[in-house]
mmCIF file of C-alpha atoms in Angstrom:
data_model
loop_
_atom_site.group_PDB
_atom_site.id
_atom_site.type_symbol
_atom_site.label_atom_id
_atom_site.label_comp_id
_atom_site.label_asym_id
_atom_site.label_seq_id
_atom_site.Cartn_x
_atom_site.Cartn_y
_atom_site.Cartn_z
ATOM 1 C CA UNK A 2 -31.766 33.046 -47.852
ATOM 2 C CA UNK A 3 -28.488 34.015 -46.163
ATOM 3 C CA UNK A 4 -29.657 32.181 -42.897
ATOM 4 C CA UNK A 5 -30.674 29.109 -45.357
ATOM 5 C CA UNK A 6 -26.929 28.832 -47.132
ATOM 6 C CA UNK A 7 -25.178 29.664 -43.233
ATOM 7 C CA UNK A 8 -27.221 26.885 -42.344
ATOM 8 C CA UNK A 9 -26.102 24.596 -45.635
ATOM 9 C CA UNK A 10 -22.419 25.768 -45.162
ATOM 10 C CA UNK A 11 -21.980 24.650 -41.540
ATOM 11 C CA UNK A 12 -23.930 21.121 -42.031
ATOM 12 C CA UNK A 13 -21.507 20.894 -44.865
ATOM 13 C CA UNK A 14 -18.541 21.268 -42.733
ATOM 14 C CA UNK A 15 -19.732 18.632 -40.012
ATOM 15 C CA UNK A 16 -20.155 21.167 -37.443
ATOM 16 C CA UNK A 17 -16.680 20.937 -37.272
ATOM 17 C CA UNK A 18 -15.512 24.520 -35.046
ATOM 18 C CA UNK A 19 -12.190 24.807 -36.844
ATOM 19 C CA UNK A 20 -13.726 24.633 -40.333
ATOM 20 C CA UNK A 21 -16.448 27.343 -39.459
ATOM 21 C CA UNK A 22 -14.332 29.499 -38.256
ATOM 22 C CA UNK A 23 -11.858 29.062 -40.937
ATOM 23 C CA UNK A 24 -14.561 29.631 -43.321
ATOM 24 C CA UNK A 25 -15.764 32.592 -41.878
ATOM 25 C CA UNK A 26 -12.546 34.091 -41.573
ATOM 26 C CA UNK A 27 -12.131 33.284 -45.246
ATOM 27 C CA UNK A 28 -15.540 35.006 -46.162
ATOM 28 C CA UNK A 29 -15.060 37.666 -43.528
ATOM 29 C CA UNK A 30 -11.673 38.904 -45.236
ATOM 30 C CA UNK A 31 -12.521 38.375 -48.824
ATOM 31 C CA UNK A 32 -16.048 40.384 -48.630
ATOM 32 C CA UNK A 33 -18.015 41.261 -50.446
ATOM 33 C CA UNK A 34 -16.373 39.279 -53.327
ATOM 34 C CA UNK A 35 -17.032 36.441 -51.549
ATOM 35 C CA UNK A 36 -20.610 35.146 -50.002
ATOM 36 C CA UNK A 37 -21.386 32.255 -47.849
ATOM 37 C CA UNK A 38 -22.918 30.944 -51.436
ATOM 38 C CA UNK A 39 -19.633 31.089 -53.105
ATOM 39 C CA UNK A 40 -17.628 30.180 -50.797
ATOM 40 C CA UNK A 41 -20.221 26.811 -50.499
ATOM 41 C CA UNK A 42 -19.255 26.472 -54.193
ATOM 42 C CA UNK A 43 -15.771 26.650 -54.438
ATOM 43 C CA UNK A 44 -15.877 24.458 -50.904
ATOM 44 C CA UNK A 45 -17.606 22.215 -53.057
ATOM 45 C CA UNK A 46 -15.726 22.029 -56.349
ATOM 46 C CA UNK A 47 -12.486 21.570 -54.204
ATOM 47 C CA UNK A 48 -13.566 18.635 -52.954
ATOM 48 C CA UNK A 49 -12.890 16.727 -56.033
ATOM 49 C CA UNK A 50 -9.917 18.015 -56.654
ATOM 50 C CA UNK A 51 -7.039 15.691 -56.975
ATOM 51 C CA UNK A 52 -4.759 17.205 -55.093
ATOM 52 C CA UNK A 53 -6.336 17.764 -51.964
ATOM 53 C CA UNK A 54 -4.640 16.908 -49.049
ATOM 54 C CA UNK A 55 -6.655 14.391 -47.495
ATOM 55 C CA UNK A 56 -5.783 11.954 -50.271
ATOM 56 C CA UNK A 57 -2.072 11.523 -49.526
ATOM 57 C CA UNK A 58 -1.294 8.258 -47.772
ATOM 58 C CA UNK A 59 1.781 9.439 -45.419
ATOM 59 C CA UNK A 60 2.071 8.280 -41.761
ATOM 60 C CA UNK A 61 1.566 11.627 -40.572
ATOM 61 C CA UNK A 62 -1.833 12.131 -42.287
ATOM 62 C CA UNK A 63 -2.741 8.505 -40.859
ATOM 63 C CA UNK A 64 -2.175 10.159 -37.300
ATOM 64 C CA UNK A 65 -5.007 12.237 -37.962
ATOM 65 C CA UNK A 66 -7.207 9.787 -39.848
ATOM 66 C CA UNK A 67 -10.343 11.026 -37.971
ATOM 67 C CA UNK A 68 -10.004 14.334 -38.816
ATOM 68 C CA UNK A 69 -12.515 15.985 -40.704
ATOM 69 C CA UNK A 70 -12.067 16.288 -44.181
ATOM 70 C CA UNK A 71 -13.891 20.033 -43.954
ATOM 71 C CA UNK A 72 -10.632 21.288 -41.992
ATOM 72 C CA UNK A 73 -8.277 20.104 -44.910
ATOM 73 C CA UNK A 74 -10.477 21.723 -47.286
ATOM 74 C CA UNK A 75 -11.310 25.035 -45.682
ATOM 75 C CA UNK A 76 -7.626 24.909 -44.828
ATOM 76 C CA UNK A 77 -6.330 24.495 -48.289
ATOM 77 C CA UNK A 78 -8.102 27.065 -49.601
ATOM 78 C CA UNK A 79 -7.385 29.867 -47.207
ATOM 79 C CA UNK A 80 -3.596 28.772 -47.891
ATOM 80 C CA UNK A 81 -3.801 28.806 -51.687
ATOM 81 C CA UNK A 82 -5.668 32.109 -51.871
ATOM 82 C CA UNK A 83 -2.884 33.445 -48.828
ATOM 83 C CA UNK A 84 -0.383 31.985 -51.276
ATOM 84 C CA UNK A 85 -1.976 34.605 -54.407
ATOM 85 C CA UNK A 86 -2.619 37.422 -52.227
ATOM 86 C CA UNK A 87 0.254 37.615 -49.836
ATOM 87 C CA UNK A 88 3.061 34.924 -50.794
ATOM 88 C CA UNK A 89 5.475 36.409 -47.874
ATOM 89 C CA UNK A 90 2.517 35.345 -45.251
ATOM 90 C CA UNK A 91 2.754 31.964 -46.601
ATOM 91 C CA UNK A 92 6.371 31.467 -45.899
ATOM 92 C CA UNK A 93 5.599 32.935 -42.569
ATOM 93 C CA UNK A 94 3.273 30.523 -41.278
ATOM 94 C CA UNK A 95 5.357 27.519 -43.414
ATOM 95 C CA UNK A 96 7.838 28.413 -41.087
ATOM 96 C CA UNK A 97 6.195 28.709 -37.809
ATOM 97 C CA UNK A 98 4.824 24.964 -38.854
ATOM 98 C CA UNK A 99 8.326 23.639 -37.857
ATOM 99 C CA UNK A 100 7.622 24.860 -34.574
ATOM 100 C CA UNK A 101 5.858 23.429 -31.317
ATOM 101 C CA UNK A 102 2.471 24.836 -32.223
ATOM 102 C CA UNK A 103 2.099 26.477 -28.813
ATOM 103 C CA UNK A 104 4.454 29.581 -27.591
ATOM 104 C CA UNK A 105 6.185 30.587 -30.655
ATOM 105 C CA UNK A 106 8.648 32.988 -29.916
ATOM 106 C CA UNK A 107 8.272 35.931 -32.865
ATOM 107 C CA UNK A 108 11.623 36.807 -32.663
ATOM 108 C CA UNK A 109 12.911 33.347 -34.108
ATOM 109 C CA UNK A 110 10.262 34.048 -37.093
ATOM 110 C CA UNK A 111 11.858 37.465 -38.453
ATOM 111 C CA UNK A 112 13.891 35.279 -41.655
ATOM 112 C CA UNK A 113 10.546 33.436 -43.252
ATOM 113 C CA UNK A 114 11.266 35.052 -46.267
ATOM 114 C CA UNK A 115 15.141 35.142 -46.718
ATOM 115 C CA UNK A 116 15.581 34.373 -50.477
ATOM 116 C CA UNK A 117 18.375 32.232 -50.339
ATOM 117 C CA UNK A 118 18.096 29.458 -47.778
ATOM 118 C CA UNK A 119 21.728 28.155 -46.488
ATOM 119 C CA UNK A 120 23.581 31.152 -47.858
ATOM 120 C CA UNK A 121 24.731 34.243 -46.409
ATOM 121 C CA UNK A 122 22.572 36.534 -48.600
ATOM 122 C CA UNK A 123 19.521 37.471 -46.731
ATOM 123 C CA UNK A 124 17.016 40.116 -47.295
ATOM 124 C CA UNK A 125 18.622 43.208 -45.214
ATOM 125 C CA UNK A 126 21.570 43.682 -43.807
ATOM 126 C CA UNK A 127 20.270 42.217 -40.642
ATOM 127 C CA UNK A 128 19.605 39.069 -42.563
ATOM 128 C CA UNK A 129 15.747 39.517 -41.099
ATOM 129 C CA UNK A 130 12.432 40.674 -42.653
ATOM 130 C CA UNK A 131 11.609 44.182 -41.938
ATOM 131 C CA UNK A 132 9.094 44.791 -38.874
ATOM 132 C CA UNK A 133 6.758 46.131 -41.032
ATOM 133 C CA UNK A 134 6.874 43.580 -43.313
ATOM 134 C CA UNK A 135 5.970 40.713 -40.176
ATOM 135 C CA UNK A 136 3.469 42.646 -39.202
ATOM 136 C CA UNK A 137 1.815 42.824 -42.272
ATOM 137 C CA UNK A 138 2.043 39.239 -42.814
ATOM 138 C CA UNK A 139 1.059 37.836 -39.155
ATOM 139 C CA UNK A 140 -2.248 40.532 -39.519
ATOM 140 C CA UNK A 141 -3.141 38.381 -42.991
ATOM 141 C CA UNK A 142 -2.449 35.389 -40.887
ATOM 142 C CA UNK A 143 -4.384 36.515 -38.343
ATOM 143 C CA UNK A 144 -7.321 37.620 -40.021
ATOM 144 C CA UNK A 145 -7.451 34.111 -41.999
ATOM 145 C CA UNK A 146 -7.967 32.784 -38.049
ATOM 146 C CA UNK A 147 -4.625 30.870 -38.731
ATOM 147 C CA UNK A 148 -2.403 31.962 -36.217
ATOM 148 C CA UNK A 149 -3.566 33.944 -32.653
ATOM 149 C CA UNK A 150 -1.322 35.643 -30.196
ATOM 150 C CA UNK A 151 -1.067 34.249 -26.885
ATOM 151 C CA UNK A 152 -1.119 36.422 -23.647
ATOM 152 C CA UNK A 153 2.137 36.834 -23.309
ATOM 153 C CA UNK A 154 3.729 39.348 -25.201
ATOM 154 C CA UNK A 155 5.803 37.980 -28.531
ATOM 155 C CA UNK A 156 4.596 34.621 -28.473
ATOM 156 C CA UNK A 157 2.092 33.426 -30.652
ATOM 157 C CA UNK A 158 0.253 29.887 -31.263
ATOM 158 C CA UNK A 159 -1.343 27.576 -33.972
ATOM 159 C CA UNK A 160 -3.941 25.098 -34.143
ATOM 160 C CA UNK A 161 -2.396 21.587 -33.999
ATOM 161 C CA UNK A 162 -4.543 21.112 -37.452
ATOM 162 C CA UNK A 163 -3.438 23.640 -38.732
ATOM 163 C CA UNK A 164 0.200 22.946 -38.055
ATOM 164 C CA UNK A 165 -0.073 19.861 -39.884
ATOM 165 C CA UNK A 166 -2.049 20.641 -42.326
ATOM 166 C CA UNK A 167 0.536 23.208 -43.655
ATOM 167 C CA UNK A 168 3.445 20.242 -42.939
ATOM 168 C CA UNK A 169 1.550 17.933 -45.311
ATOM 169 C CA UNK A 170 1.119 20.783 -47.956
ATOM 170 C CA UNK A 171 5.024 21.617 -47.592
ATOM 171 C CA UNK A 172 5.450 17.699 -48.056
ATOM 172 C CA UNK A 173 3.403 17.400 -51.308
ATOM 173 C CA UNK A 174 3.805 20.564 -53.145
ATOM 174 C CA UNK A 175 7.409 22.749 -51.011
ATOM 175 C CA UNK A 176 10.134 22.595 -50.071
ATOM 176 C CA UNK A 177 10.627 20.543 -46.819
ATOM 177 C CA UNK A 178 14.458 20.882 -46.667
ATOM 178 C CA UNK A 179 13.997 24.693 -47.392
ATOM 179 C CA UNK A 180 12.070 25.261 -44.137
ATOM 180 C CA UNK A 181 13.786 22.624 -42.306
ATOM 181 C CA UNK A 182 16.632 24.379 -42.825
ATOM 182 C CA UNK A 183 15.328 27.505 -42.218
ATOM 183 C CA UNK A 184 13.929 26.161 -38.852
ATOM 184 C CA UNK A 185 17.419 24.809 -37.668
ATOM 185 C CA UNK A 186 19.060 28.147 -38.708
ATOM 186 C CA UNK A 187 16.925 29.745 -36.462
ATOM 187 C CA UNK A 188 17.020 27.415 -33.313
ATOM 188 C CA UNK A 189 20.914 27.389 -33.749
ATOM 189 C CA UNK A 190 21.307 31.191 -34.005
ATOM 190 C CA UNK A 191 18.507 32.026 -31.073
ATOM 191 C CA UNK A 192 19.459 29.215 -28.062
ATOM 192 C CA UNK A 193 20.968 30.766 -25.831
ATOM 193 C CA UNK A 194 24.094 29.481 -23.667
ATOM 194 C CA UNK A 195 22.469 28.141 -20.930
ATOM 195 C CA UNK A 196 23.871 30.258 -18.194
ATOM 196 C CA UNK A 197 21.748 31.264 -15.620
ATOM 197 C CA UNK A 198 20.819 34.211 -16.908
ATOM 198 C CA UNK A 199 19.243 32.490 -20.322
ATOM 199 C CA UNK A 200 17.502 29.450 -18.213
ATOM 200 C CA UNK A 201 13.643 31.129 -18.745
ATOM 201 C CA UNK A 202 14.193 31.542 -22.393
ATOM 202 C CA UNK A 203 15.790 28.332 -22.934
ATOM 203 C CA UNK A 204 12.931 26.804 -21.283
ATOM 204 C CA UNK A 205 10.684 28.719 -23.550
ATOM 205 C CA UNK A 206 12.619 27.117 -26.747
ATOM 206 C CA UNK A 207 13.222 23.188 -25.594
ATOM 207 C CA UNK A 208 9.877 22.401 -27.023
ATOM 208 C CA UNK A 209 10.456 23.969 -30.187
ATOM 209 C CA UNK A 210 14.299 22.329 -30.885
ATOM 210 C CA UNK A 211 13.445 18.621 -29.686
ATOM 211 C CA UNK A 212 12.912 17.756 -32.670
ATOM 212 C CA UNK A 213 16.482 18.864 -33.890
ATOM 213 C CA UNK A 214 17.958 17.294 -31.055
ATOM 214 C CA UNK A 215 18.816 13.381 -32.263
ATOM 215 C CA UNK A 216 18.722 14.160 -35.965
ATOM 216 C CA UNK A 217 22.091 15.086 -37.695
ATOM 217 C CA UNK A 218 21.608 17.100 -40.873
ATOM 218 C CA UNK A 219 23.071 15.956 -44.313
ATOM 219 C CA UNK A 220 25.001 19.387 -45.778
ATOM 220 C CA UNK A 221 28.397 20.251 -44.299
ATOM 221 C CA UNK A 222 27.090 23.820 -42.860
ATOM 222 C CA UNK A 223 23.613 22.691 -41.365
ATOM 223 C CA UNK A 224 25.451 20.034 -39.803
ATOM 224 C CA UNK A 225 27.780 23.057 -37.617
ATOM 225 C CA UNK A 226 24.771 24.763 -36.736
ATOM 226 C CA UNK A 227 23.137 21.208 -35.679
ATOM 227 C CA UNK A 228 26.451 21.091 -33.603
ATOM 228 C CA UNK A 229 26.038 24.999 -31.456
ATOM 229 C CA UNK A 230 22.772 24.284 -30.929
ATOM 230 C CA UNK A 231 23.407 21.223 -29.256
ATOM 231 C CA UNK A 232 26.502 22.741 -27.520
ATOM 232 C CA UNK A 233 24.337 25.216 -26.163
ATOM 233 C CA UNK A 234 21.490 23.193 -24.952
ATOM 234 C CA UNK A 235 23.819 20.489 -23.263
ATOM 235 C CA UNK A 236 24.971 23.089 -21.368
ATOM 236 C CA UNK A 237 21.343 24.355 -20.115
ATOM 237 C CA UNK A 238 21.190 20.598 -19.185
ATOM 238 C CA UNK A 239 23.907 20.299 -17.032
ATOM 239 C CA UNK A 240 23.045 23.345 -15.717
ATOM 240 C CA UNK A 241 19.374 21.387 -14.937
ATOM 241 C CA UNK A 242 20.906 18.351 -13.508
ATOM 242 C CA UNK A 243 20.460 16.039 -16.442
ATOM 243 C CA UNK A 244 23.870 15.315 -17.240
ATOM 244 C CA UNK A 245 23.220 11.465 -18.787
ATOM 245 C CA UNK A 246 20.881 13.496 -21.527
ATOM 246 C CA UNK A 247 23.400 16.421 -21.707
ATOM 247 C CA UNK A 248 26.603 14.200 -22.309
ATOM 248 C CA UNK A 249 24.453 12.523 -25.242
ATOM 249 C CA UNK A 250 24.058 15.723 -27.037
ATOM 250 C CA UNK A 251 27.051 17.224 -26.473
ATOM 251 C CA UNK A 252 28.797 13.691 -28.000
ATOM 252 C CA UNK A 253 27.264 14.385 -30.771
ATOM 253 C CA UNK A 254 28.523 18.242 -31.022
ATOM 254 C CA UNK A 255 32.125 16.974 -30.311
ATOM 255 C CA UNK A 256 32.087 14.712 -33.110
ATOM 256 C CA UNK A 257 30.630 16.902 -35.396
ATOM 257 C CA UNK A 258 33.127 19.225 -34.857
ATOM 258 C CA UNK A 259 36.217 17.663 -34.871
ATOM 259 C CA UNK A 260 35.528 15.703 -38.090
ATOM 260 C CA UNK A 261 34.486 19.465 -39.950
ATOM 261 C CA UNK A 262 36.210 21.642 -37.715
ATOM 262 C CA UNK A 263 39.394 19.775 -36.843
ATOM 263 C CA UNK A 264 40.066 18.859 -32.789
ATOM 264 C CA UNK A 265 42.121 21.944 -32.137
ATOM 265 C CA UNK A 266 39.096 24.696 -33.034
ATOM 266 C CA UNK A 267 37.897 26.793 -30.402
ATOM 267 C CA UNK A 268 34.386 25.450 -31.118
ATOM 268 C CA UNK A 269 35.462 21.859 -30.767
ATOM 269 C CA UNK A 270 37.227 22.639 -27.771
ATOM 270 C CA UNK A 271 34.366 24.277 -26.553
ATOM 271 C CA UNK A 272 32.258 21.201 -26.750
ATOM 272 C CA UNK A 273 34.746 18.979 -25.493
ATOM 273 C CA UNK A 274 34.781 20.802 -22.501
ATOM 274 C CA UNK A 275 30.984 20.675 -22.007
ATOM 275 C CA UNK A 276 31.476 17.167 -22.576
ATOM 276 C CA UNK A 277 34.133 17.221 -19.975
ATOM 277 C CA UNK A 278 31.851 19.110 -17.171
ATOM 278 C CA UNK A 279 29.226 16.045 -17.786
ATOM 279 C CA UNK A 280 31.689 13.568 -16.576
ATOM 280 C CA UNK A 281 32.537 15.556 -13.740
ATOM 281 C CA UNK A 282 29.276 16.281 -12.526
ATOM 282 C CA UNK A 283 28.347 12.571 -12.419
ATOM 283 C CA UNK A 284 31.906 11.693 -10.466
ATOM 284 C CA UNK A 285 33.992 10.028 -13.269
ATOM 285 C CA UNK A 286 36.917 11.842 -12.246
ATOM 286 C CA UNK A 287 39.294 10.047 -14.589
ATOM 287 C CA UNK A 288 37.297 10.722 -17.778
ATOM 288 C CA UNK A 289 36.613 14.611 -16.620
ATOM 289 C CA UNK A 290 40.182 15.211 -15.841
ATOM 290 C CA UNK A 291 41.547 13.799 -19.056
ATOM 291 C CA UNK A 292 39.339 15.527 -21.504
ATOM 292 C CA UNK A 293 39.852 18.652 -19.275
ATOM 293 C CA UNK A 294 43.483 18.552 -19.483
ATOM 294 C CA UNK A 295 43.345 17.706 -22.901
ATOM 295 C CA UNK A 296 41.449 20.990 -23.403
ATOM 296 C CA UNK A 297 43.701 22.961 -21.247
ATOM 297 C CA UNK A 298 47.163 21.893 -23.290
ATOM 298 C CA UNK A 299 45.887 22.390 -26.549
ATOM 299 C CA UNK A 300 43.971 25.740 -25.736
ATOM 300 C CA UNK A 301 47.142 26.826 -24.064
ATOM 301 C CA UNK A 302 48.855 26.091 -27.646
ATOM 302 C CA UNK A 303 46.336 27.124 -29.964
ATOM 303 C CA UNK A 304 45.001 30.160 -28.041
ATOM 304 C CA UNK A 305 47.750 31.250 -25.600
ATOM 305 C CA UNK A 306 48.132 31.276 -21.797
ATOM 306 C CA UNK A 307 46.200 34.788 -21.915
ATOM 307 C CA UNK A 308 43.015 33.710 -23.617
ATOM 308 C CA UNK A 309 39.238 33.815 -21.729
ATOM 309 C CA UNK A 310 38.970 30.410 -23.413
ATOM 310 C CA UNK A 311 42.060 28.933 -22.054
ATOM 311 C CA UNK A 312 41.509 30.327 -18.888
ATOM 312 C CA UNK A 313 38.186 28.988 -18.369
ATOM 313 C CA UNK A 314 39.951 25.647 -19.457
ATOM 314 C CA UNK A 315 42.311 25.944 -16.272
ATOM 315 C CA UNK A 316 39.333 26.703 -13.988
ATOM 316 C CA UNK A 317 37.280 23.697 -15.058
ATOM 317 C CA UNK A 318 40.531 21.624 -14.108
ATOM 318 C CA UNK A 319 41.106 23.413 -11.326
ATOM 319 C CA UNK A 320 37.673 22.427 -10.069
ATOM 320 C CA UNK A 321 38.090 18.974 -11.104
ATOM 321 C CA UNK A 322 41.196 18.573 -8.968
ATOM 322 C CA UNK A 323 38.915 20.743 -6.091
ATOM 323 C CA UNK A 324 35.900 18.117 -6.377
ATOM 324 C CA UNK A 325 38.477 15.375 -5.962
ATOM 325 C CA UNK A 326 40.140 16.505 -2.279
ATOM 326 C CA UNK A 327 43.431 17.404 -4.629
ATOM 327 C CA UNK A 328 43.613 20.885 -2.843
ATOM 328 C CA UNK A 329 47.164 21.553 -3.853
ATOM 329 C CA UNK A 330 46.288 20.911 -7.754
ATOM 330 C CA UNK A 331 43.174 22.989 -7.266
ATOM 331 C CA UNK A 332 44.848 25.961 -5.635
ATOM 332 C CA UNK A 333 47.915 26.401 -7.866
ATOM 333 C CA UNK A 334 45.697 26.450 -11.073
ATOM 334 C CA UNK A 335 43.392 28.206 -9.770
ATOM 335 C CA UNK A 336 46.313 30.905 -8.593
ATOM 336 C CA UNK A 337 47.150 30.707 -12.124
ATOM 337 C CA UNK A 338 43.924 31.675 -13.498
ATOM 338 C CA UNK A 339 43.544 34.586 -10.922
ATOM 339 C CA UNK A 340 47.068 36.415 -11.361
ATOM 340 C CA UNK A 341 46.408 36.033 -15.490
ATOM 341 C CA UNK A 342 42.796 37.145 -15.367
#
């Protein structure tokens, strides 16, 4: 009889290798409370209801119009019952569905559950959920076959249905500015420089921000961390080579900052200067200089002769004038820099 409803169970989910396992996950983790009967039953009953996924009419739903409708199904009821058992697990892998759904670094995931998205108020003082606590919510996630961990240590992966699946449920019944948010919080806090030293990792994490990249957030304080984020990866691009694609992201940044920030903030100057190093690195010599001067004069005012900041201002001139034949320029500043530093 067991065979028999196995047998019923997988012909009812098209023979479809992400809705078995799903559903054996499901029935694996919930025995013996739940048989392959049962779970047939409530498979069944949730077909009708009417607010199944598979019903919504959004473009990203038409991308996948040939999925089966035995992955939404098994998905959405893993979810919901993930939702009563362990809501923390939920957030977790709402989160992670912001993310390229291969290579997910864990240690951007460690805030899923901060209570107040946007604020300062987070759940420790480390503003990140406890080990223990991400642990215990990737092994639910895990054991509902939802999320696997890759080879590599610390990086873990989703199926692409499954990343959209839990997208379209965020879209119909969450919060989708809660976890974009969220998501954007983390990229901005966790990309790196772009120095050297950070080139593997950032190459680990371009995948993940794309998305961020060419879409400017609405609220005054996403909008800053939209603005590091793409200070730091236009630097990782010039660092590349790809200085057209770096000096359009870092445009952005400079704007953003010196409408909130004002044009005389460290952080605007910052990006200015990125902005700066783009023009010099594809030979506009006029537009580099300026913008580098300008940076120099009013770090040099703001910040003081003394300053790393202002210093590293003088340098960047200093090579500008170097890159130009201007040897004089170049080795007066550059004296400068050396008998401050």
């Amino acid at each position: 009889d067991n065979e028999a409803a196995v047998l019923r169970l997988i012909d009812t989910l098209d023979y479809v290798p992400l809705a078995i396992n799903q559903a054996a996950a499901y029935i694996y983790t919930r025995s013996p409370r739940v048989t392959v009967e049962s779970y047939l039953e409530e498979f069944r009953n949730s077909e009708n209801r009417k607010d199944m996924l598979l019903r919504l009419n959004t473009g990203d739903n038409r991308r996948y119009a040939g999925v089966s409708n035995s992955v939404v199904v098994t998905w959405q009821l893993t979810f919901e019952q993930i939702k009563r058992e362990q809501p923390r697990a939920a957030n977790l892998l709402s989160l992670m569905s912001y993310f390229h759904a291969q290579n997910i670094p864990e240690y951007m995931l460690h805030d899923y559950n901060s209570g107040n998205i946007g604020s300062d108020e987070r759940d420790n003082e480390n503003g990140e959920t406890s080990n223990v606590d991400f642990e215990d919510d990737l092994d639910v996630l895990r054991g509902y076959s939802l999320v696997t961990i890759t080879a590599t240590p610390g990086l873990l992966e989703m199926h692409s249905l499954v990343q959209f699946c839990t997208r379209l449920w965020i879209s119909k019944f969450g919060s989708t500015d809660q976890w974009k948010t969220l998501f954007l919080q983390s990229a901005s806090e966790h990309f790196p420089s772009g120095v050297f030293e950070t080139w593997q990792q950032c190459q680990t994490l371009m995948p993940h921000i794309q998305s961020l990249l060419d879409k400017q957030p609405l609220e005054e304080r996403d909008r800053l961390k939209w603005s590091n984020l793409l200070t730091n990866v236009s630097w990782y691009l010039v660092m590349l080579g790809n200085y057209s694609r770096a000096e359009i992201i870092v445009q952005q940044a400079v704007s953003t900052r010196t409408e909130i920030l004002g044009q005389e903030h460290p952080l605007t100057l910052l990006s200015m200067g990125n902005l700066a190093s783009t023009y010099r690195n594809q030979g506009r010599w006029k537009e580099a200089e300026e913008l580098f001067v300008r940076v120099m004069e009013t770090s040099l005012r703001v910040l003081g002769e003394e300053h790393p900041d202002t210093l590293t201002s003088m340098g960047n001139l200093a090579s500008t004038f170097w890159n130009q034949g201007r040897w004089k320029e170049a080795e007066e500043l550059e004296v400068r820099v050396m008998e401050t530093s």
